[in-house]
Amino acid sequence: MHINMSRDLWQDPWFLVGLSLTLLFAGLALLGPPLAPFDPWDISFTPISSPSAAHLLGINDGGQDIFSELLYAIRNTVAFGLLSGLTALVIGVLIGAISGWFGGFVDAILMRIADIILAIPAIMILILTAALFQPASYILALILASLMWPTIGKAIRAQTLSLRESLHVRAATQMGGGNWHIIRRHLIPEMFPLYLIGFAAKTRMAVFMEASLAFLGLFDPSRKSLGMMIAYALKYYYMEVWWNWLTPPILCLSLVIMGVTFLAISLEKVVDPRLREALVEKTA
Amino acid sequence: MNLEIKNLDVAYGNGGHTIQALEDVNLKIDQGKCLALVGESGSGKTTLGKACLGLLTNNARQRGTILLNGQEIDTNDETALNTIRWKSVSMVFQNGAANLNPAHRIIDQVAEPLIQHGGAGRNEARGHAAKVLEEMGLPEACFGRYPHQLSGGQVQRVLLAMAMILDPGVLILDEPTSALDALTKGVVSRVIEEGRSRGKAILLITHDLEFAVRSADSVAVLYLGQIMETLPADELFSNPLHPYTLALKRSYPAMNSARDLGGIRGDAFYRTIHQHGHEDETDYLHSHIQVPESSHKDGHAPPSGCLFSERCTQAIEECQKGRVGFEQAGTHTVRCLRRGIVDMLELKGVEKGYDSVAALCPIDLLVKAGEIFSLVGETGSGKTTLAMTAAGVTRPDQGSRLFEGRDMDRWIKKDYKSLARRIGVIYQNPAESISHRFSVLETVAEPLTIHRVGLEKGERVERVKKCLADVHLSTDRAFLERYPHELNMGALQRICLARALVLGPRLLIADEPTSSLDPSVQAKVLKLLLDLQIERGLTMLFVSHDIGLVRKISDRIGVMLQGQMVERGPASSILSQPCHPYTRLLIESVRGAFSLELNRGNNRQYPAGCPFAPRCPERRDVCDKKPPQLRNIGHVQVACHFPVERPL
């Protein structure tokens, strides 16, 4: 659609940084476990050792290789975030667009449901579910998604409502454009930044939520996770191990969130030419 | 005397090629009546005049009969013709001085017919000639002069005097005013007036439509030798029925019309008929319409069918087929398969309300094919609602809508897309009516995408380019890939216009299309709209609050006030002599004469009486009690209890 979109993107530092981080963590999530030098569940090493050539980040209190543990934890955390964010986005966009475009009774029902879900604190549900039923992590991700979509849905619905009244959508309707044409050519591209923003926000939230639940020890203790690593490392904050044990998971968590956010910002700029100009003026 | 022409055919033979000058001409001019014959040059007007006097050249083949007082004129009998010429039928030829003998004094030339045909003596004839010349307003000092010593206007007077000197019963005037100034035209006008009152039958050949309307009782419109329409003279400007008559009217710079001139698309010189081998048949006789720079090959016009169909903007396939006969339509007779200009859009009793506010009271609207109908009125008068109802976008609460004679509501339900193809809409704000994520190409191609037209990619781009060229925009690659925020308003509005036109609609609905443009761009867009009307025969419903703008393009105007149409009619009548006080207020406001007194109570709903009553200077008791109904005043319909009947 946009001829010089790629060129603009490659010149955008936000995009480059975001992309590098995202690719790095995607790569780590995909290839990390095979690359791991040791089995992270292997407890045969000397507990609480400093980094060495064999163990790049040392050994934790359980006698496990921290570097291998970290690689497995990144995969779990990233997968949880993506699954949850993507599911929330799909549900939110679908429900928001249907609600806004068709209106009436459908709109009323869907939005009441959204209101109810909004009133429920997600963390509480997750803690209770995790504690009572100990479900698999992807179930928790889906439960989280089903609690996060209303904000996306409401934003999409509001945008659809205003777009429905906008002159170019009315013009397209007059020209004989059907629902599918208008949704595909006018509504979806028009709301693209909203998806990115929504997706980034929800992925961030899910990554953080996963870390929190793991920090609280609500996942299967054998499941590696950044949150769990932080929780264990924190017990030994008074020892010299914090920099090789505590810092890496915190740093990784932060970088994952940053990468997703940067990517969203830069894509948004390019997809919306008006925003692009405004940002160029601001940064210039 | 009266003159009747029946089934007259005239062809000028010239070897293999024959020019068909007149075909199937039927006319009757009664005693005391004047018939004006109008048409473009080469339509056969002069040939018709000459045929009445048997003055056609030797290579002319004439068929049909010419009756003078019911008696046939035998055009082969020279002696019989000679008794008729001058005495019963006389003609004033065009080209002034060329018709006079440069070697004789004018008084002698004027007296000559009297001596030759009237059997008068020389002195008696001269005396009479002097009297007639004086009547024509020629100064006595000129009587003895030679033709080359006179001005064009004086020569015309001399010719008129010559024609009138034997007091003939039938007078044929061939372009008597073509070279004259407006004042000398008055003399010709007086001659016609007197002739009519003295029971003469007058055939006035002219291309001066205004003169024809003022002088004649009826008008016959001639096109390539065929009469296309005959109509009462006073309806020539206000109610032409044939598309050609309308096109002629649009081309004429009438005094009381502020509309910019439009021409007639295409060109025609004359018709030729010739014989030569044609595909399988030899000696196939067929006719052409000769147009400039056309060879025999590409100058082919339909051998049969309506002669005007090539240039006609409402021609359908059938127009090219069989011969078209005359049909009576009210006071008109018209040679048109579709019985004259068709109705494009008709709204009857349309009502629309938003919540408790009535946006449209029962309202009627009729837009004819090929015309520009403008809706004017103050803000909130329901113009846009009416336009969008006409476009099929807004559904009325009540009333029926017909588009090209079909019920619109049923059409929308059954097959909205085919209706959408026929109606193009431009909106007030071009920037908002284009998605900012669409490039120029995508914007203009959107209707093609929706209607799955031109599925091959190259074809679509070609159509878009052609359409952009039509609206005078660039068609190069770089421009096609631009986005709306990179373009100015004028370009955007023209892109909207291109988008509205890309499917070739029959009706264009333009809602304040120029209100966001500066005057120079506005002028360009308006000129474009007029050109499109001429070239494509586009019908337009034009919405504007600016009556000063509307007068430059409208054929008819409807004035709206609080959801009602309070006045409608031909643009020239409404602008020069508005009957409704509200219309007068609108026009005066454009001229800068704002009156605070009159602007008071702008938005007050007035359920019982006339909606304009609170602001009306002519308000009386009945205005507050009874809503006025639309009624006819001249060519205008007006809803007012006390319509103003003086010019502005």
mmCIF file of C-alpha atoms in Angstrom, chain A residues 45-271:
data_model
loop_
_atom_site.group_PDB
_atom_site.id
_atom_site.type_symbol
_atom_site.label_atom_id
_atom_site.label_comp_id
_atom_site.label_asym_id
_atom_site.label_seq_id
_atom_site.Cartn_x
_atom_site.Cartn_y
_atom_site.Cartn_z
ATOM 1 C CA PHE A 45 26.505 -28.102 40.195
ATOM 2 C CA THR A 46 27.907 -26.289 43.196
ATOM 3 C CA PRO A 47 25.164 -23.991 44.518
ATOM 4 C CA ILE A 48 25.711 -20.272 44.477
ATOM 5 C CA SER A 49 28.839 -20.173 42.395
ATOM 6 C CA SER A 50 30.122 -17.077 40.654
ATOM 7 C CA PRO A 51 30.217 -16.951 36.838
ATOM 8 C CA SER A 52 32.889 -18.967 35.157
ATOM 9 C CA ALA A 53 33.785 -19.978 31.606
ATOM 10 C CA ALA A 54 31.542 -23.035 31.818
ATOM 11 C CA HIS A 55 28.686 -21.313 33.647
ATOM 12 C CA LEU A 56 28.383 -17.865 32.134
ATOM 13 C CA LEU A 57 26.051 -16.568 34.827
ATOM 14 C CA GLY A 58 27.053 -18.852 37.583
ATOM 15 C CA ILE A 59 25.006 -21.365 39.548
ATOM 16 C CA ASN A 60 21.893 -20.688 41.643
ATOM 17 C CA ASP A 61 21.082 -21.879 45.121
ATOM 18 C CA GLY A 62 19.600 -25.111 43.781
ATOM 19 C CA GLY A 63 22.790 -25.952 41.904
ATOM 20 C CA GLN A 64 21.294 -25.119 38.489
ATOM 21 C CA ASP A 65 23.021 -23.247 35.617
ATOM 22 C CA ILE A 66 21.545 -19.716 35.636
ATOM 23 C CA PHE A 67 22.244 -19.024 31.950
ATOM 24 C CA SER A 68 20.343 -22.127 30.815
ATOM 25 C CA GLU A 69 17.561 -21.316 33.217
ATOM 26 C CA LEU A 70 17.338 -17.807 31.784
ATOM 27 C CA LEU A 71 17.005 -19.082 28.198
ATOM 28 C CA TYR A 72 14.123 -21.362 29.157
ATOM 29 C CA ALA A 73 12.493 -18.602 31.201
ATOM 30 C CA ILE A 74 12.545 -16.149 28.267
ATOM 31 C CA ARG A 75 10.755 -18.645 26.051
ATOM 32 C CA ASN A 76 7.998 -19.196 28.589
ATOM 33 C CA THR A 77 7.518 -15.545 29.389
ATOM 34 C CA VAL A 78 7.512 -14.352 25.760
ATOM 35 C CA ALA A 79 5.178 -17.131 24.651
ATOM 36 C CA PHE A 80 2.782 -16.335 27.477
ATOM 37 C CA GLY A 81 2.791 -12.626 26.611
ATOM 38 C CA LEU A 82 2.297 -13.125 22.895
ATOM 39 C CA LEU A 83 -0.448 -15.676 23.256
ATOM 40 C CA SER A 84 -2.328 -13.565 25.748
ATOM 41 C CA GLY A 85 -1.831 -10.263 23.871
ATOM 42 C CA LEU A 86 -2.790 -11.685 20.492
ATOM 43 C CA THR A 87 -5.878 -13.432 21.790
ATOM 44 C CA ALA A 88 -7.015 -10.300 23.582
ATOM 45 C CA LEU A 89 -6.475 -8.292 20.391
ATOM 46 C CA VAL A 90 -8.470 -10.652 18.179
ATOM 47 C CA ILE A 91 -11.359 -10.830 20.619
ATOM 48 C CA GLY A 92 -11.277 -7.086 21.203
ATOM 49 C CA VAL A 93 -11.195 -6.088 17.533
ATOM 50 C CA LEU A 94 -13.904 -8.530 16.561
ATOM 51 C CA ILE A 95 -16.249 -7.580 19.349
ATOM 52 C CA GLY A 96 -15.470 -3.862 19.052
ATOM 53 C CA ALA A 97 -16.006 -3.727 15.293
ATOM 54 C CA ILE A 98 -19.175 -5.815 15.389
ATOM 55 C CA SER A 99 -20.516 -3.763 18.230
ATOM 56 C CA GLY A 100 -19.725 -0.434 16.602
ATOM 57 C CA TRP A 101 -20.679 -1.249 13.028
ATOM 58 C CA PHE A 102 -23.953 -3.029 13.665
ATOM 59 C CA GLY A 103 -24.986 -1.170 16.806
ATOM 60 C CA GLY A 104 -28.373 -1.640 18.446
ATOM 61 C CA PHE A 105 -29.118 -4.729 20.484
ATOM 62 C CA VAL A 106 -25.841 -6.495 19.641
ATOM 63 C CA ASP A 107 -23.917 -3.445 20.755
ATOM 64 C CA ALA A 108 -25.822 -3.172 24.030
ATOM 65 C CA ILE A 109 -25.274 -6.816 24.991
ATOM 66 C CA LEU A 110 -21.576 -6.909 24.069
ATOM 67 C CA MET A 111 -20.778 -3.691 25.832
ATOM 68 C CA ARG A 112 -22.545 -4.747 29.044
ATOM 69 C CA ILE A 113 -20.430 -7.888 29.050
ATOM 70 C CA ALA A 114 -17.327 -5.748 28.559
ATOM 71 C CA ASP A 115 -18.322 -3.524 31.473
ATOM 72 C CA ILE A 116 -18.742 -6.503 33.765
ATOM 73 C CA ILE A 117 -15.338 -7.916 32.825
ATOM 74 C CA LEU A 118 -13.721 -4.519 33.294
ATOM 75 C CA ALA A 119 -14.988 -4.451 36.852
ATOM 76 C CA ILE A 120 -13.232 -7.722 37.716
ATOM 77 C CA PRO A 121 -9.588 -7.392 38.805
ATOM 78 C CA ALA A 122 -7.610 -9.699 36.525
ATOM 79 C CA ILE A 123 -4.845 -10.393 39.011
ATOM 80 C CA MET A 124 -7.290 -11.716 41.558
ATOM 81 C CA ILE A 125 -8.924 -14.110 39.121
ATOM 82 C CA LEU A 126 -5.559 -15.332 37.975
ATOM 83 C CA ILE A 127 -4.217 -15.836 41.477
ATOM 84 C CA LEU A 128 -7.339 -17.703 42.510
ATOM 85 C CA THR A 129 -7.434 -19.836 39.378
ATOM 86 C CA ALA A 130 -3.751 -20.613 39.537
ATOM 87 C CA ALA A 131 -3.908 -21.449 43.245
ATOM 88 C CA LEU A 132 -7.099 -23.515 43.124
ATOM 89 C CA PHE A 133 -6.805 -25.367 39.836
ATOM 90 C CA GLN A 134 -3.108 -25.197 38.920
ATOM 91 C CA PRO A 135 -3.927 -25.122 35.195
ATOM 92 C CA ALA A 136 -1.365 -25.228 32.378
ATOM 93 C CA SER A 137 0.211 -21.877 31.641
ATOM 94 C CA TYR A 138 -1.482 -21.462 28.225
ATOM 95 C CA ILE A 139 -4.870 -21.803 29.940
ATOM 96 C CA LEU A 140 -3.881 -18.990 32.251
ATOM 97 C CA ALA A 141 -2.792 -16.939 29.227
ATOM 98 C CA LEU A 142 -6.187 -17.429 27.599
ATOM 99 C CA ILE A 143 -7.987 -16.577 30.829
ATOM 100 C CA LEU A 144 -5.938 -13.427 31.049
ATOM 101 C CA ALA A 145 -6.787 -12.580 27.422
ATOM 102 C CA SER A 146 -10.477 -13.022 28.105
ATOM 103 C CA LEU A 147 -10.119 -10.495 30.919
ATOM 104 C CA MET A 148 -8.046 -7.976 28.950
ATOM 105 C CA TRP A 149 -10.032 -7.557 25.709
ATOM 106 C CA PRO A 150 -12.657 -5.061 26.906
ATOM 107 C CA THR A 151 -10.308 -2.057 26.781
ATOM 108 C CA ILE A 152 -9.314 -2.891 23.211
ATOM 109 C CA GLY A 153 -12.922 -3.660 22.330
ATOM 110 C CA LYS A 154 -14.156 -0.374 23.736
ATOM 111 C CA ALA A 155 -11.499 1.620 21.892
ATOM 112 C CA ILE A 156 -12.222 -0.160 18.615
ATOM 113 C CA ARG A 157 -15.946 0.295 19.064
ATOM 114 C CA ALA A 158 -15.579 4.002 19.757
ATOM 115 C CA GLN A 159 -13.380 4.399 16.712
ATOM 116 C CA THR A 160 -15.803 2.392 14.571
ATOM 117 C CA LEU A 161 -18.670 4.574 15.713
ATOM 118 C CA SER A 162 -16.885 7.750 14.717
ATOM 119 C CA LEU A 163 -15.649 6.190 11.493
ATOM 120 C CA ARG A 164 -19.141 5.081 10.619
ATOM 121 C CA GLU A 165 -20.186 8.703 10.537
ATOM 122 C CA SER A 166 -17.071 9.864 8.725
ATOM 123 C CA LEU A 167 -17.594 11.187 5.246
ATOM 124 C CA HIS A 168 -15.348 8.735 3.452
ATOM 125 C CA VAL A 169 -17.152 5.755 4.921
ATOM 126 C CA ARG A 170 -20.484 7.325 4.026
ATOM 127 C CA ALA A 171 -19.158 8.023 0.551
ATOM 128 C CA ALA A 172 -18.100 4.401 0.200
ATOM 129 C CA THR A 173 -21.539 3.272 1.354
ATOM 130 C CA GLN A 174 -23.152 5.557 -1.203
ATOM 131 C CA MET A 175 -20.928 4.103 -3.912
ATOM 132 C CA GLY A 176 -22.418 0.700 -3.111
ATOM 133 C CA GLY A 177 -19.654 -0.692 -0.933
ATOM 134 C CA GLY A 178 -20.873 -3.616 1.176
ATOM 135 C CA ASN A 179 -20.058 -4.387 4.836
ATOM 136 C CA TRP A 180 -17.057 -6.468 3.877
ATOM 137 C CA HIS A 181 -15.572 -3.794 1.612
ATOM 138 C CA ILE A 182 -15.979 -1.093 4.225
ATOM 139 C CA ILE A 183 -14.623 -3.193 7.068
ATOM 140 C CA ARG A 184 -11.666 -4.349 4.984
ATOM 141 C CA ARG A 185 -10.751 -1.143 3.152
ATOM 142 C CA HIS A 186 -11.898 1.574 5.535
ATOM 143 C CA LEU A 187 -12.288 0.333 9.101
ATOM 144 C CA ILE A 188 -9.388 -2.097 9.494
ATOM 145 C CA PRO A 189 -6.643 0.081 7.966
ATOM 146 C CA GLU A 190 -8.026 3.135 9.678
ATOM 147 C CA MET A 191 -7.713 1.509 13.099
ATOM 148 C CA PHE A 192 -4.336 -0.113 12.549
ATOM 149 C CA PRO A 193 -2.501 2.012 15.120
ATOM 150 C CA LEU A 194 -5.126 1.078 17.664
ATOM 151 C CA TYR A 195 -4.315 -2.595 17.226
ATOM 152 C CA LEU A 196 -0.651 -2.009 17.635
ATOM 153 C CA ILE A 197 -1.157 0.105 20.682
ATOM 154 C CA GLY A 198 -3.634 -2.383 22.096
ATOM 155 C CA PHE A 199 -1.495 -5.359 21.267
ATOM 156 C CA ALA A 200 1.624 -3.781 22.720
ATOM 157 C CA ALA A 201 -0.170 -2.738 25.878
ATOM 158 C CA LYS A 202 -1.752 -6.130 26.402
ATOM 159 C CA THR A 203 1.431 -8.047 25.616
ATOM 160 C CA ARG A 204 3.281 -5.883 28.066
ATOM 161 C CA MET A 205 0.622 -6.442 30.637
ATOM 162 C CA ALA A 206 0.635 -10.199 30.043
ATOM 163 C CA VAL A 207 4.416 -10.426 30.263
ATOM 164 C CA PHE A 208 4.305 -8.525 33.498
ATOM 165 C CA MET A 209 1.401 -10.581 34.790
ATOM 166 C CA GLU A 210 3.231 -13.788 34.026
ATOM 167 C CA ALA A 211 6.275 -12.510 35.863
ATOM 168 C CA SER A 212 4.134 -11.522 38.837
ATOM 169 C CA LEU A 213 2.345 -14.858 39.073
ATOM 170 C CA ALA A 214 5.644 -16.646 38.811
ATOM 171 C CA PHE A 215 7.136 -14.306 41.381
ATOM 172 C CA LEU A 216 4.322 -15.248 43.721
ATOM 173 C CA GLY A 217 5.062 -18.878 43.019
ATOM 174 C CA LEU A 218 1.698 -19.622 41.505
ATOM 175 C CA PHE A 219 3.025 -21.574 38.543
ATOM 176 C CA ASP A 220 4.293 -25.083 38.616
ATOM 177 C CA PRO A 221 7.622 -24.566 40.452
ATOM 178 C CA SER A 222 9.465 -26.582 37.815
ATOM 179 C CA ARG A 223 8.328 -24.189 35.066
ATOM 180 C CA LYS A 224 11.157 -21.761 34.349
ATOM 181 C CA SER A 225 10.100 -18.120 34.273
ATOM 182 C CA LEU A 226 11.717 -14.735 34.654
ATOM 183 C CA GLY A 227 9.422 -13.928 37.572
ATOM 184 C CA MET A 228 10.310 -17.108 39.368
ATOM 185 C CA MET A 229 14.019 -16.492 38.850
ATOM 186 C CA ILE A 230 13.651 -13.004 40.298
ATOM 187 C CA ALA A 231 11.769 -14.380 43.258
ATOM 188 C CA TYR A 232 14.464 -16.925 44.064
ATOM 189 C CA ALA A 233 17.319 -14.509 43.455
ATOM 190 C CA LEU A 234 15.757 -11.878 45.691
ATOM 191 C CA LYS A 235 16.167 -14.093 48.718
ATOM 192 C CA TYR A 236 19.917 -13.732 48.326
ATOM 193 C CA TYR A 237 20.016 -10.004 47.656
ATOM 194 C CA TYR A 238 22.476 -9.523 50.520
ATOM 195 C CA MET A 239 25.025 -11.748 48.849
ATOM 196 C CA GLU A 240 27.308 -10.872 45.990
ATOM 197 C CA VAL A 241 25.207 -12.927 43.567
ATOM 198 C CA TRP A 242 22.605 -10.268 42.764
ATOM 199 C CA TRP A 243 24.418 -8.961 39.676
ATOM 200 C CA ASN A 244 24.734 -12.345 37.974
ATOM 201 C CA TRP A 245 21.526 -13.862 39.239
ATOM 202 C CA LEU A 246 19.008 -11.066 39.901
ATOM 203 C CA THR A 247 19.980 -8.569 37.191
ATOM 204 C CA PRO A 248 19.734 -10.787 34.081
ATOM 205 C CA PRO A 249 16.033 -11.741 34.470
ATOM 206 C CA ILE A 250 15.078 -8.136 35.373
ATOM 207 C CA LEU A 251 16.993 -6.820 32.386
ATOM 208 C CA CYS A 252 15.437 -9.368 30.065
ATOM 209 C CA LEU A 253 11.952 -8.555 31.308
ATOM 210 C CA SER A 254 12.522 -4.859 30.735
ATOM 211 C CA LEU A 255 14.025 -5.343 27.291
ATOM 212 C CA VAL A 256 11.183 -7.574 26.096
ATOM 213 C CA ILE A 257 8.669 -4.931 27.102
ATOM 214 C CA MET A 258 10.758 -2.142 25.541
ATOM 215 C CA GLY A 259 11.191 -3.997 22.274
ATOM 216 C CA VAL A 260 7.453 -4.552 21.825
ATOM 217 C CA THR A 261 6.687 -0.955 22.706
ATOM 218 C CA PHE A 262 9.262 0.555 20.339
ATOM 219 C CA LEU A 263 8.103 -1.572 17.482
ATOM 220 C CA ALA A 264 4.505 -0.529 18.041
ATOM 221 C CA ILE A 265 5.409 3.145 18.145
ATOM 222 C CA SER A 266 7.382 3.082 14.919
ATOM 223 C CA LEU A 267 4.821 1.025 13.008
ATOM 224 C CA GLU A 268 2.102 3.355 14.144
ATOM 225 C CA LYS A 269 4.036 6.307 12.815
ATOM 226 C CA VAL A 270 4.454 4.785 9.400
ATOM 227 C CA VAL A 271 0.960 3.443 9.054
#
